[in-house]
Short mmCIF file of C-alpha atoms in Angstrom, two decimals:
data_model
loop_
_atom_site.label_atom_id
_atom_site.label_comp_id
_atom_site.label_asym_id
_atom_site.label_seq_id
_atom_site.Cartn_x
_atom_site.Cartn_y
_atom_site.Cartn_z
CA MET A 260 75.87 116.37 -5.12
CA ILE A 261 77.13 117.05 -8.62
CA ALA A 262 78.14 114.03 -10.72
CA THR A 263 79.39 113.70 -14.25
CA ASP A 264 76.82 111.49 -15.92
CA SER A 265 79.21 108.53 -16.28
CA PHE A 266 79.72 108.57 -12.50
CA LEU A 267 76.06 108.71 -11.47
CA SER A 268 76.01 105.12 -10.15
CA LEU A 269 79.06 105.81 -7.97
CA ALA A 270 77.55 109.05 -6.67
CA ARG A 271 74.39 107.21 -5.67
CA ALA A 272 76.40 104.45 -3.98
CA ILE A 273 78.45 106.95 -1.98
CA ALA A 274 75.35 108.84 -0.89
CA LYS A 275 73.81 105.60 0.30
CA GLN A 276 77.02 104.56 2.03
CA GLU A 277 77.06 107.86 3.93
CA GLY A 278 73.50 107.41 5.10
CA PHE A 279 71.94 109.86 2.63
CA GLU A 280 70.18 107.52 0.24
CA ASN A 281 67.89 110.34 -0.89
CA LEU A 282 70.62 112.89 -1.48
CA PRO A 283 69.74 114.70 -4.71
CA VAL A 284 72.32 114.18 -7.45
CA VAL A 285 72.53 116.61 -10.37
CA THR A 286 74.38 115.34 -13.42
CA ILE A 287 76.49 117.26 -15.88
CA PRO A 288 78.05 115.81 -19.06
CA HIS A 289 81.17 113.70 -18.64
CA PRO A 290 84.09 114.52 -18.66
CA ILE A 291 85.04 117.71 -16.87
CA GLY A 292 88.77 116.97 -16.94
CA GLY A 293 91.03 117.47 -19.93
CA ARG A 294 89.04 120.47 -21.15
CA GLU A 295 89.38 124.21 -20.84
CA PRO A 296 87.23 125.38 -17.90
CA ALA A 297 85.21 127.74 -20.11
CA ALA A 298 84.08 124.77 -22.22
CA LEU A 299 82.09 123.55 -19.22
CA ASP A 300 80.21 126.78 -18.62
CA GLU A 301 77.24 126.12 -20.90
CA SER A 302 76.40 122.81 -19.21
CA LEU A 303 76.97 124.37 -15.79
CA ALA A 304 74.56 127.19 -16.60
CA ARG A 305 71.95 124.60 -17.53
CA ALA A 306 72.47 122.82 -14.19
CA VAL A 307 72.00 125.84 -11.91
CA ASP A 308 68.23 125.50 -11.48
CA ALA A 309 68.51 121.79 -10.72
CA VAL A 310 71.24 122.50 -8.16
CA ALA A 311 69.09 125.17 -6.52
CA ASP A 312 66.17 122.72 -6.30
CA ALA A 313 68.47 120.03 -4.91
CA LEU A 314 69.72 122.31 -2.14
CA LEU A 315 66.12 122.92 -1.03
CA THR A 316 65.09 119.24 -1.15
CA SER A 317 64.59 117.42 2.11
CA LEU A 318 66.85 114.46 2.78
CA GLU A 319 64.41 112.95 5.21
CA ALA A 320 62.93 109.70 3.99
CA GLU A 321 62.48 106.28 5.38
CA ALA A 322 65.30 104.05 4.33
CA VAL A 323 64.23 100.86 2.66
CA THR A 324 66.33 97.91 3.69
CA ALA A 325 66.14 94.78 1.59
CA VAL A 326 66.14 91.56 3.53
CA SER A 327 69.22 89.50 2.82
CA VAL A 328 68.66 85.87 1.94
CA ALA A 329 71.39 83.70 3.41
CA VAL A 330 70.69 80.59 1.32
CA HIS A 331 69.11 79.94 -2.05
CA ASP A 332 67.89 76.99 -4.02
CA ALA A 333 70.03 76.99 -7.14
CA PRO A 334 70.22 74.70 -10.15
CA ALA A 335 72.50 71.73 -9.65
CA ASP A 336 73.36 71.60 -13.35
CA VAL A 337 76.65 73.43 -13.85
CA SER A 338 75.59 75.46 -16.88
CA ASP A 339 72.32 76.42 -15.24
CA PHE A 340 74.11 77.36 -12.04
CA LEU A 341 76.47 79.66 -13.91
CA ALA A 342 73.53 81.41 -15.55
CA PHE A 343 71.86 81.65 -12.12
CA ALA A 344 75.01 83.20 -10.61
CA GLU A 345 75.43 85.61 -13.52
CA GLY A 346 71.84 86.69 -13.10
CA ARG A 347 72.67 87.68 -9.53
CA ARG A 348 75.85 89.41 -10.67
CA TRP A 349 78.08 87.07 -8.65
CA SER A 350 80.26 86.20 -11.64
CA ASP A 351 83.66 87.56 -12.64
CA GLY A 352 83.10 86.00 -16.07
CA LEU A 353 84.84 82.71 -15.35
CA PRO A 354 83.14 79.46 -14.31
CA MET A 355 82.58 79.10 -10.57
CA VAL A 356 82.06 76.29 -8.10
CA PRO A 357 78.52 76.34 -6.62
CA PRO A 358 78.89 77.38 -2.95
CA THR A 359 76.78 74.56 -1.57
CA GLU A 360 76.01 74.53 2.12
CA GLU A 361 78.28 71.53 2.58
CA LEU A 362 81.29 73.07 0.82
CA VAL A 363 80.84 76.39 2.58
CA ALA A 364 80.51 74.67 5.96
CA ARG A 365 83.83 72.92 5.34
CA ALA A 366 85.45 76.21 4.39
CA VAL A 367 84.07 77.95 7.48
CA ALA A 368 85.25 75.08 9.71
CA ALA A 369 88.79 75.49 8.36
CA THR A 370 88.87 79.01 9.81
CA GLY A 371 87.87 77.95 13.34
CA ARG A 372 85.45 80.88 13.32
CA ASP A 373 81.69 81.15 13.34
CA ALA A 374 79.97 81.68 10.00
CA GLY A 375 78.28 84.77 11.37
CA GLU A 376 81.47 86.45 12.59
CA LEU A 377 81.87 89.82 10.95
CA LEU A 378 85.35 90.59 9.61
CA GLY A 379 84.38 94.12 8.63
CA LEU A 380 82.39 96.20 6.16
CA VAL A 381 83.45 96.14 2.52
CA PRO A 382 83.18 99.39 0.57
CA PRO A 383 81.64 100.86 -1.44
CA ALA A 384 78.38 99.08 -0.46
CA ASN A 385 79.57 98.60 3.14
CA ARG A 386 77.97 95.18 3.29
CA GLY A 387 79.28 92.92 6.01
CA ALA A 388 82.04 90.41 5.29
CA THR A 389 80.82 87.56 7.44
CA VAL A 390 83.04 84.51 7.56
CA GLY A 391 80.22 82.56 5.90
CA ALA A 392 79.98 84.95 2.97
CA VAL A 393 83.77 85.09 2.57
CA ALA A 394 83.79 81.29 2.58
CA ALA A 395 81.06 81.21 -0.09
CA ASN A 396 83.18 83.44 -2.33
CA ALA A 397 86.26 81.32 -1.65
CA VAL A 398 84.38 78.17 -2.63
CA MET A 399 83.15 79.88 -5.81
CA ALA A 400 86.75 80.87 -6.56
CA GLY A 401 87.89 77.26 -6.33
CA CYS A 402 89.72 77.44 -3.00
CA LEU A 403 90.38 74.32 -0.97
CA PRO A 404 89.25 74.70 2.67
CA GLU A 405 92.86 74.71 3.91
CA VAL A 406 93.60 78.11 2.35
CA MET A 407 90.66 79.77 4.10
CA PRO A 408 92.82 81.24 6.90
CA VAL A 409 94.86 82.96 4.18
CA VAL A 410 91.72 84.33 2.52
CA VAL A 411 90.49 85.61 5.89
CA ALA A 412 93.82 87.32 6.57
CA ALA A 413 93.74 88.95 3.12
CA VAL A 414 90.20 90.25 3.70
CA GLN A 415 91.17 91.60 7.12
CA ALA A 416 94.21 93.29 5.58
CA VAL A 417 92.33 95.12 2.83
CA LEU A 418 89.74 96.34 5.37
CA GLU A 419 92.42 98.10 7.42
CA PRO A 420 91.61 101.83 6.90
CA ARG A 421 95.20 102.72 5.92
CA PHE A 422 94.79 100.49 2.88
CA ASN A 423 92.13 102.92 1.55
CA LEU A 424 89.97 100.23 -0.05
CA GLN A 425 87.12 102.64 -0.74
CA ALA A 426 89.29 104.67 -3.11
CA LEU A 427 91.02 101.60 -4.56
CA THR A 428 87.80 99.93 -5.59
CA THR A 429 86.11 103.02 -7.03
CA THR A 430 89.02 104.74 -8.77
CA THR A 431 89.60 105.04 -12.51
CA HIS A 432 93.20 103.87 -11.88
CA PRO A 433 94.13 100.29 -12.92
CA VAL A 434 94.72 98.99 -9.40
CA THR A 435 93.72 96.00 -7.29
CA PRO A 436 95.02 94.40 -4.09
CA LEU A 437 98.09 92.25 -4.68
CA VAL A 438 98.17 89.52 -2.04
CA ILE A 439 101.70 88.50 -1.06
CA VAL A 440 101.84 85.29 0.98
CA HIS A 441 104.96 84.80 3.09
CA GLY A 442 106.30 82.66 5.91
CA PRO A 443 105.90 78.91 6.55
CA VAL A 444 102.34 78.90 5.20
CA VAL A 445 103.77 79.19 1.67
CA GLU A 446 105.24 75.71 1.81
CA GLU A 447 102.54 74.31 4.10
CA LEU A 448 99.73 75.08 1.65
CA GLY A 449 101.67 74.89 -1.60
CA PHE A 450 101.68 78.52 -2.76
CA ASN A 451 103.97 79.33 -5.66
CA GLY A 452 106.77 81.81 -5.04
CA GLY A 453 108.92 80.40 -7.84
CA PRO A 454 108.75 80.23 -11.66
CA ASN A 455 105.83 82.13 -13.23
CA VAL A 456 104.92 83.54 -9.82
CA PHE A 457 102.60 86.20 -11.26
CA GLY A 458 101.15 83.76 -13.76
CA GLN A 459 98.84 80.79 -13.96
CA GLY A 460 99.17 77.23 -12.79
CA ASN A 461 98.86 77.14 -9.01
CA ARG A 462 95.53 76.54 -7.30
CA ALA A 463 96.43 78.19 -3.98
CA ASN A 464 97.64 81.43 -5.61
CA ALA A 465 94.76 81.54 -8.08
CA GLY A 466 92.13 80.65 -5.50
CA VAL A 467 93.18 83.18 -2.87
CA GLY A 468 93.59 85.97 -5.40
CA ARG A 469 90.24 85.24 -7.01
CA ALA A 470 88.46 84.79 -3.68
CA LEU A 471 89.50 88.27 -2.57
CA ARG A 472 88.32 89.77 -5.85
CA LEU A 473 84.95 88.02 -5.53
CA VAL A 474 84.64 89.37 -1.98
CA LEU A 475 85.18 92.90 -3.30
CA GLN A 476 82.70 92.38 -6.11
CA ASN A 477 79.99 90.43 -4.30
CA ILE A 478 80.14 91.82 -0.76
CA GLY A 479 81.54 95.28 -1.54
CA GLN A 480 79.58 95.37 -4.78
CA ALA A 481 82.40 97.03 -6.68
CA ARG A 482 80.90 96.56 -10.13
CA PRO A 483 82.70 97.42 -13.35
CA GLY A 484 81.36 100.50 -15.08
CA GLU A 485 79.17 101.34 -12.09
CA THR A 486 80.87 101.67 -8.71
CA ASP A 487 84.17 100.21 -9.94
CA ARG A 488 85.10 103.14 -12.18
CA ALA A 489 88.35 101.68 -13.62
CA THR A 490 89.08 103.14 -17.03
CA HIS A 491 90.85 99.97 -18.19
CA GLY A 492 91.14 97.80 -15.09
CA THR A 493 93.92 95.26 -14.93
CA PRO A 494 94.16 91.46 -15.44
CA GLY A 495 94.91 91.32 -11.71
CA LYS A 496 91.22 91.96 -11.13
CA TYR A 497 90.64 88.28 -11.85
CA ALA A 498 93.27 87.10 -9.36
CA TYR A 499 96.48 88.68 -8.06
CA CYS A 500 98.33 86.61 -5.51
CA ILE A 501 102.00 85.70 -5.26
CA ALA A 502 104.26 84.18 -2.63
CA GLU A 503 107.77 84.91 -1.40
CA ASN A 504 110.58 82.70 -2.66
CA THR A 505 112.25 82.18 0.69
CA ALA A 506 114.82 79.73 -0.63
CA GLY A 507 115.82 82.24 -3.29
CA SER A 508 116.26 85.10 -0.85
CA PRO A 509 119.95 85.59 -0.01
CA PHE A 510 119.15 88.11 2.72
CA PRO A 511 116.62 88.10 5.61
CA THR A 512 113.17 87.35 4.25
CA PHE A 513 110.30 89.71 3.47
CA HIS A 514 108.38 87.74 6.12
CA GLU A 515 110.92 88.70 8.78
CA ASP A 516 111.08 92.28 7.51
CA ARG A 517 107.28 92.63 7.80
CA GLY A 518 107.23 91.07 11.28
CA GLY A 519 105.04 88.17 10.19
CA GLY A 520 103.84 85.50 12.65
CA ALA A 521 104.86 81.90 13.24
CA ARG A 522 102.52 80.26 10.72
CA GLY A 523 102.84 82.94 8.08
CA ALA A 524 101.25 86.16 6.96
CA VAL A 525 99.85 88.03 4.01
CA THR A 526 100.78 91.51 2.92
CA VAL A 527 98.35 93.32 0.65
CA LEU A 528 99.54 96.07 -1.65
CA GLY A 529 97.29 98.30 -3.77
CA GLY A 530 99.18 97.58 -6.96
CA GLU A 531 99.10 98.12 -10.69
CA GLY A 532 100.08 95.20 -12.85
CA PRO A 533 103.76 94.25 -12.58
CA HIS A 534 106.23 95.77 -15.02
CA ASN A 535 109.29 93.85 -16.15
CA ILE A 536 112.85 94.92 -15.37
CA ASN A 537 114.78 93.01 -18.00
CA ASP A 538 118.49 92.86 -17.18
CA HIS A 539 120.49 90.16 -18.89
CA GLY A 540 123.55 92.33 -19.27
CA SER A 541 124.58 93.57 -15.86
CA THR A 542 127.10 91.50 -13.94
CA ASP A 543 127.21 93.52 -10.75
CA ALA A 544 124.93 95.41 -8.36
CA ALA A 545 125.86 98.78 -9.83
CA GLY A 546 124.56 97.74 -13.23
CA LEU A 547 121.37 96.30 -11.81
CA LEU A 548 120.76 99.44 -9.78
CA THR A 549 120.99 101.59 -12.90
CA GLN A 550 118.44 99.39 -14.68
CA ILE A 551 116.08 99.27 -11.70
CA ALA A 552 116.32 103.02 -11.08
CA GLY A 553 115.77 103.74 -14.75
CA THR A 554 112.65 101.57 -14.80
CA LEU A 555 111.38 103.20 -11.62
CA ALA A 556 111.60 106.70 -13.13
CA ASN A 557 108.36 106.59 -15.04
CA LEU A 558 105.96 109.37 -15.96
CA GLY A 559 102.96 107.09 -16.19
CA HIS A 560 102.30 105.78 -12.73
CA ASN A 561 100.46 107.30 -9.78
CA ASN A 562 103.53 107.26 -7.55
CA LEU A 563 104.98 110.20 -9.43
CA TYR A 564 102.41 112.59 -8.01
CA LEU A 565 100.65 110.72 -5.19
CA ARG A 566 103.97 109.28 -3.95
CA GLY A 567 103.58 106.32 -1.55
CA GLN A 568 105.09 102.85 -1.89
CA LEU A 569 106.24 100.69 -4.80
CA LEU A 570 107.20 97.03 -4.74
CA LEU A 571 110.42 95.67 -6.25
CA VAL A 572 110.14 91.93 -6.86
CA LEU A 573 113.67 90.71 -7.39
CA GLY A 574 114.20 87.53 -9.34
CA PRO A 575 116.47 85.19 -7.35
CA GLU A 576 119.34 85.58 -9.83
CA HIS A 577 119.27 89.36 -9.53
CA ALA A 578 119.00 89.05 -5.74
CA GLU A 579 122.07 86.82 -5.75
CA VAL A 580 124.07 89.47 -7.61
CA PHE A 581 123.13 92.05 -4.98
CA ALA A 582 124.07 89.70 -2.13
CA ARG A 583 127.41 88.89 -3.76
CA ASP A 584 128.22 92.60 -3.84
CA GLY A 585 127.29 93.06 -0.18
CA TYR A 586 123.77 94.43 -0.47
CA ASP A 587 120.93 93.41 1.78
CA ARG A 588 117.34 94.71 1.57
CA ARG A 589 118.17 97.96 3.33
CA GLY A 590 121.22 98.50 1.15
CA ILE A 591 119.12 98.06 -2.00
CA GLN A 592 116.44 100.45 -0.73
CA GLU A 593 119.00 103.14 0.10
CA ALA A 594 120.88 102.70 -3.16
CA VAL A 595 117.75 102.93 -5.33
CA PHE A 596 116.43 105.90 -3.35
CA ALA A 597 119.68 107.83 -3.84
CA HIS A 598 120.35 106.68 -7.40
CA PRO A 599 120.71 109.53 -9.89
CA ARG A 600 118.59 107.57 -12.42
CA ALA A 601 115.71 107.24 -9.93
CA ARG A 602 114.90 110.87 -10.63
CA ILE A 603 112.63 112.35 -13.20
CA SER A 604 112.70 115.64 -15.08
CA MET A 605 109.65 117.84 -15.19
CA ALA A 606 110.71 118.81 -18.70
CA GLY A 607 108.64 115.81 -19.84
CA VAL A 608 105.57 116.80 -17.81
CA SER A 609 102.88 119.09 -19.17
CA GLU A 610 102.16 122.39 -17.49
CA GLY A 611 98.69 121.24 -16.47
CA ASN A 612 100.00 118.10 -14.83
CA LEU A 613 102.79 119.93 -13.01
CA ASP A 614 100.17 122.29 -11.60
CA ARG A 615 98.24 119.25 -10.38
CA TYR A 616 101.35 117.65 -8.89
CA ARG A 617 102.08 120.85 -6.96
CA ARG A 618 98.73 120.46 -5.24
CA THR A 619 98.86 116.70 -4.59
CA ALA A 620 102.50 116.58 -3.42
CA PRO A 621 103.56 120.09 -2.38
CA HIS A 622 106.49 118.64 -0.39
CA VAL A 623 108.01 117.51 -3.70
CA TYR A 624 106.71 119.93 -6.31
CA GLY A 625 105.83 123.07 -4.34
CA ASP A 626 108.75 125.27 -5.37
CA LEU A 627 109.98 123.19 -8.26
CA PRO A 628 110.73 125.02 -11.52
CA ALA A 629 109.09 123.75 -14.69
CA ASP A 630 112.32 122.01 -15.77
CA GLY A 631 113.23 120.75 -12.29
CA VAL A 632 114.16 117.20 -11.36
CA VAL A 633 112.57 115.18 -8.56
CA PRO A 634 113.32 111.85 -6.87
CA MET A 635 110.81 109.07 -7.55
CA LEU A 636 110.83 107.89 -3.94
CA ASP A 637 110.07 109.90 -0.81
CA SER A 638 112.28 107.62 1.29
CA PRO A 639 114.25 104.35 1.03
CA GLU A 640 111.39 102.60 2.86
CA SER A 641 108.99 103.63 0.10
CA LEU A 642 110.47 100.77 -1.94
CA LEU A 643 109.36 97.38 -0.62
CA VAL A 644 111.75 94.63 -1.67
CA LEU A 645 110.70 90.99 -2.08
CA VAL A 646 112.42 88.01 -3.72
CA ALA A 647 110.07 85.93 -5.86
CA GLY A 648 110.10 84.17 -9.21
CA GLY A 649 112.25 81.48 -10.76
CA PRO A 650 115.47 81.22 -12.80
CA GLY A 651 116.08 84.03 -15.26
CA LYS A 652 117.38 87.58 -15.53
CA HIS A 653 114.18 89.42 -14.75
CA SER A 654 112.83 91.38 -11.83
CA MET A 655 109.49 93.14 -11.59
CA LEU A 656 108.30 96.54 -10.45
CA VAL A 657 104.79 96.99 -9.05
CA PRO A 658 103.73 100.65 -8.86
CA THR A 659 100.85 101.35 -6.51
CA PHE A 660 97.78 103.54 -6.27
CA GLY A 661 99.91 105.92 -4.20
CA THR A 662 97.36 106.88 -1.57
CA THR A 663 97.50 103.47 0.06
CA GLU A 664 99.73 101.57 2.44
CA ALA A 665 100.84 97.92 2.41
CA ILE A 666 99.20 96.03 5.27
CA THR A 667 100.43 92.79 6.85
CA VAL A 668 98.13 90.42 8.73
CA ASP A 669 99.16 87.09 10.25
CA VAL A 670 97.65 83.84 9.02
CA LEU A 671 96.37 82.11 12.12
CA PRO A 672 95.81 78.41 12.67
CA ALA A 673 92.13 77.49 13.02
CA GLY A 674 91.00 78.27 16.55
CA ALA A 675 93.90 80.61 17.31
CA HIS A 676 92.06 83.86 16.72
CA GLY A 677 90.45 86.24 19.13
CA MET B 269 67.28 69.25 -9.35
CA ASP B 270 68.32 72.05 -7.04
CA VAL B 271 71.10 72.46 -4.52
CA ARG B 272 71.15 74.71 -1.49
CA ILE B 273 73.81 77.35 -1.84
CA VAL B 274 75.08 80.06 0.50
CA ASP B 275 74.59 83.66 -0.60
CA PRO B 276 78.01 85.30 -1.18
CA SER B 277 76.90 88.91 -0.77
CA GLY B 278 77.35 89.26 2.98
CA SER B 279 75.18 90.96 5.55
CA GLU B 280 73.18 94.12 5.04
CA PRO B 281 75.05 97.38 5.62
CA PRO B 282 74.37 99.01 8.97
CA THR B 283 71.64 101.59 8.91
CA ARG B 284 73.27 104.94 9.48
CA THR B 285 71.29 107.55 11.25
CA ARG B 286 72.34 111.05 10.36
CA ALA B 287 71.27 114.22 12.03
CA VAL B 288 70.20 116.35 9.10
CA SER B 289 69.85 120.08 9.52
CA ALA B 290 66.65 121.63 8.22
CA ARG B 291 66.76 122.56 4.56
CA PRO B 292 66.60 126.27 3.89
CA ALA B 293 63.20 127.46 2.70
CA SER B 294 64.85 129.68 0.13
CA LEU B 295 68.36 130.21 -1.16
CA ALA B 296 68.08 133.98 -0.67
CA GLY B 297 70.66 134.71 1.99
CA ALA B 298 71.46 131.01 2.48
CA ARG B 299 75.09 130.19 3.22
CA ILE B 300 76.36 127.63 0.71
CA ALA B 301 79.58 125.68 1.24
CA VAL B 302 81.49 124.48 -1.81
CA LEU B 303 83.91 121.54 -1.87
CA SER B 304 86.12 120.55 -4.80
CA ASN B 305 87.18 116.89 -4.84
CA GLY B 306 90.59 117.80 -6.26
CA LYS B 307 90.02 116.52 -9.78
CA PRO B 308 90.96 118.86 -12.64
CA ASN B 309 88.26 121.48 -13.18
CA ALA B 310 86.24 120.29 -10.16
CA GLY B 311 86.92 123.63 -8.49
CA HIS B 312 85.62 125.42 -11.58
CA VAL B 313 82.44 123.30 -11.61
CA VAL B 314 81.43 123.76 -7.98
CA GLY B 315 82.74 127.34 -7.87
CA SER B 316 80.77 128.37 -10.96
CA LEU B 317 77.60 126.83 -9.61
CA GLY B 318 78.10 128.59 -6.28
CA ARG B 319 78.62 131.94 -8.00
CA ALA B 320 75.53 131.42 -10.14
CA LEU B 321 73.43 130.69 -7.07
CA ALA B 322 74.75 133.88 -5.48
CA GLU B 323 74.10 136.03 -8.54
CA ARG B 324 70.70 134.65 -9.51
CA LEU B 325 69.16 133.64 -6.21
CA GLY B 326 70.91 135.72 -3.58
CA ALA B 327 72.77 132.88 -1.85
CA THR B 328 76.11 133.59 -0.24
CA VAL B 329 79.15 131.39 -0.77
CA PRO B 330 81.49 132.50 1.99
CA GLY B 331 84.07 129.77 1.64
CA THR B 332 85.36 127.04 -0.60
CA ALA B 333 87.53 124.04 0.17
CA GLU B 334 89.48 121.56 -1.92
CA LYS B 335 90.63 118.05 -1.06
CA PRO B 336 94.40 117.68 -1.56
CA ASN B 337 93.63 114.82 -3.92
CA SER B 338 90.51 112.92 -4.87
CA SER B 339 91.54 109.62 -3.26
CA VAL B 340 91.53 110.81 0.34
CA SER B 341 88.67 111.83 2.58
CA VAL B 342 87.89 115.44 3.36
CA THR B 343 89.56 116.64 6.57
CA ASP B 344 87.75 116.93 9.89
CA GLU B 345 88.59 120.64 9.93
CA VAL B 346 86.71 121.23 6.67
CA LEU B 347 83.74 119.18 7.90
CA ALA B 348 83.65 121.19 11.13
CA GLU B 349 83.69 124.42 9.15
CA PHE B 350 80.89 123.20 6.88
CA ARG B 351 78.62 122.64 9.90
CA ASN B 352 78.11 126.40 9.97
CA PHE B 353 76.51 126.43 6.52
CA ASP B 354 72.92 125.91 5.36
CA ALA B 355 73.78 123.59 2.48
CA ALA B 356 76.80 122.31 0.56
CA ILE B 357 77.72 121.44 -3.00
CA VAL B 358 80.07 118.49 -3.51
CA GLY B 359 80.88 116.40 -6.55
CA VAL B 360 81.86 113.01 -7.96
CA GLY B 361 83.28 112.67 -11.44
CA ASP B 362 86.29 112.93 -13.66
#
C-alpha cells in the first residue's frame, strides 16, 4: 500500500481492519493533490525499490490480539480521573463523568438489554459496540439513564452500511453524524427542538450528541490527526443533536415522513455544520424559495460533486409562510428542486475540479460544457425538510458528506427490542 | 481512593482470517494490478510506480482500475479481476 506520509496512521488502521496487519506500507511525501503530476515524479522514483520489496514481502504473521480489560480501578478524585482518562485517550477535551460500575449498570438497565449485547462493529478500528461500552460512553458524556434508548438507536443508525461511517470518520471533510430526534420521545425526555436548537443549554441534546461522538472516538478509535483525517473538523464533533419542533410544523411531521415508530425515532445524517438562511425580508413562499435556492447553490460543499442529500431546517416562522401559501413538505422539495436559483454555473469552477466532477458524478457533468449550468439537487427527495428552532426569521441548511444516506431507527422502550 | 469504572472502548475486533496468495519470488514477469483511489493524482502515483516496476524489474501491469470516488469501496467486479494478479498496488492519501 502506498500512503502519503500524513496518512500513514490511517493506512495502518485500514490494513489492520482488513485483516492484513502486516501489509507493507510505503510512504511518499504529502500531499499528492493540488500539484502538477510531474512534480511527484522524483519522490515516486525514490519509492520504486521500496514498493518492489513490499510486493515480495510475505503477509503471513501471527496476529497479536491485546486482551481487553472490561473494568479498571481509576482515581476517584475528579481531576485525577480526567488525567487518567486523557492518558487512555478517552477524552474529547471536555470534563467527563467517571463511568463507574454503578452508573453504567443503571444506564444499561435503562436499555432493557444485556451489557454484553453487540450492537455492531465501529469503524475504523472495528471494535465491538457492546451495550455496556456504549453505556460507559454515555455516562462519560453526561447522559441520564433515560436517554440511553436514544443513544442506542443513534449508534444502530450510524452502523447501518448505507450511512458509510467508515468514510465519514476517516475523511478530510468537516462532517459528523447529526442526530435528529423526532416523535413523542422528544417531549417525553425533554429534548430541545425549539429556540437555539443547534446550540447549547439542553442536557438531553448535548448528552446524546456527545455520547455518539465518544462512541466513535473510543470504540471506533477515530482519532484526530491519525485515523480521523479531518482537515478542520467541525464543532459538531463535540456534540451534534437536535430535535424536531412538532408544534411548529404546520404540515405533517418529519417523524411521520420518516415512518418513525410509536415512541419516537432518530434520524442520523452525515452533515457539515449548519449554514444560516437569513430571510427577514420575504413575505411569501416565492421569496423564501429564492433565498433558500440561492443559499443551496454553493460551490463549497461536497453535494456539488458527490451529490446525495441535504437537510433544510425550516424555522417555524418560515414554515408558517410556506403553509399559508399552500406548500407542504413535498411542495417545498419540488419547488426548491426546480428553482432556477438552485442551479450553479460551471463558469465559477476550475478546469481541474470540473474534470474531477465529471468522474465522480458523470450523470450530471459527463457531457457538460465548461460554462454549463447544473441543478444542485438530483431529485426533490434529495432535500430533507424538517421544522426546528424557535421564533425568528432564520432557517438552516445542512450540506452532507454526499456519499452517505440518512438513516432512521426507532427508539424502543426498554425490553421491547429483539 | 479508587473507583471501579467500565472501559468505554468496546470489545476486541473480530480476528479476520484471509486467504493470502503466495508472494511472487521475483517481480520479473509478475502480474501487478494497480488501483487508484480516485483522489487527484492518485492514478499518476500508482500508474507511475507500476510502469517503473515494468521497466526496471520486468513486471507486467496488464490493467488499472479507479474508484469512482475515494469515499466508496472498490467494486466486486474490480476485486474479482484482481484475483488473477500476483500482487497489487493501492494507496491512501490526499
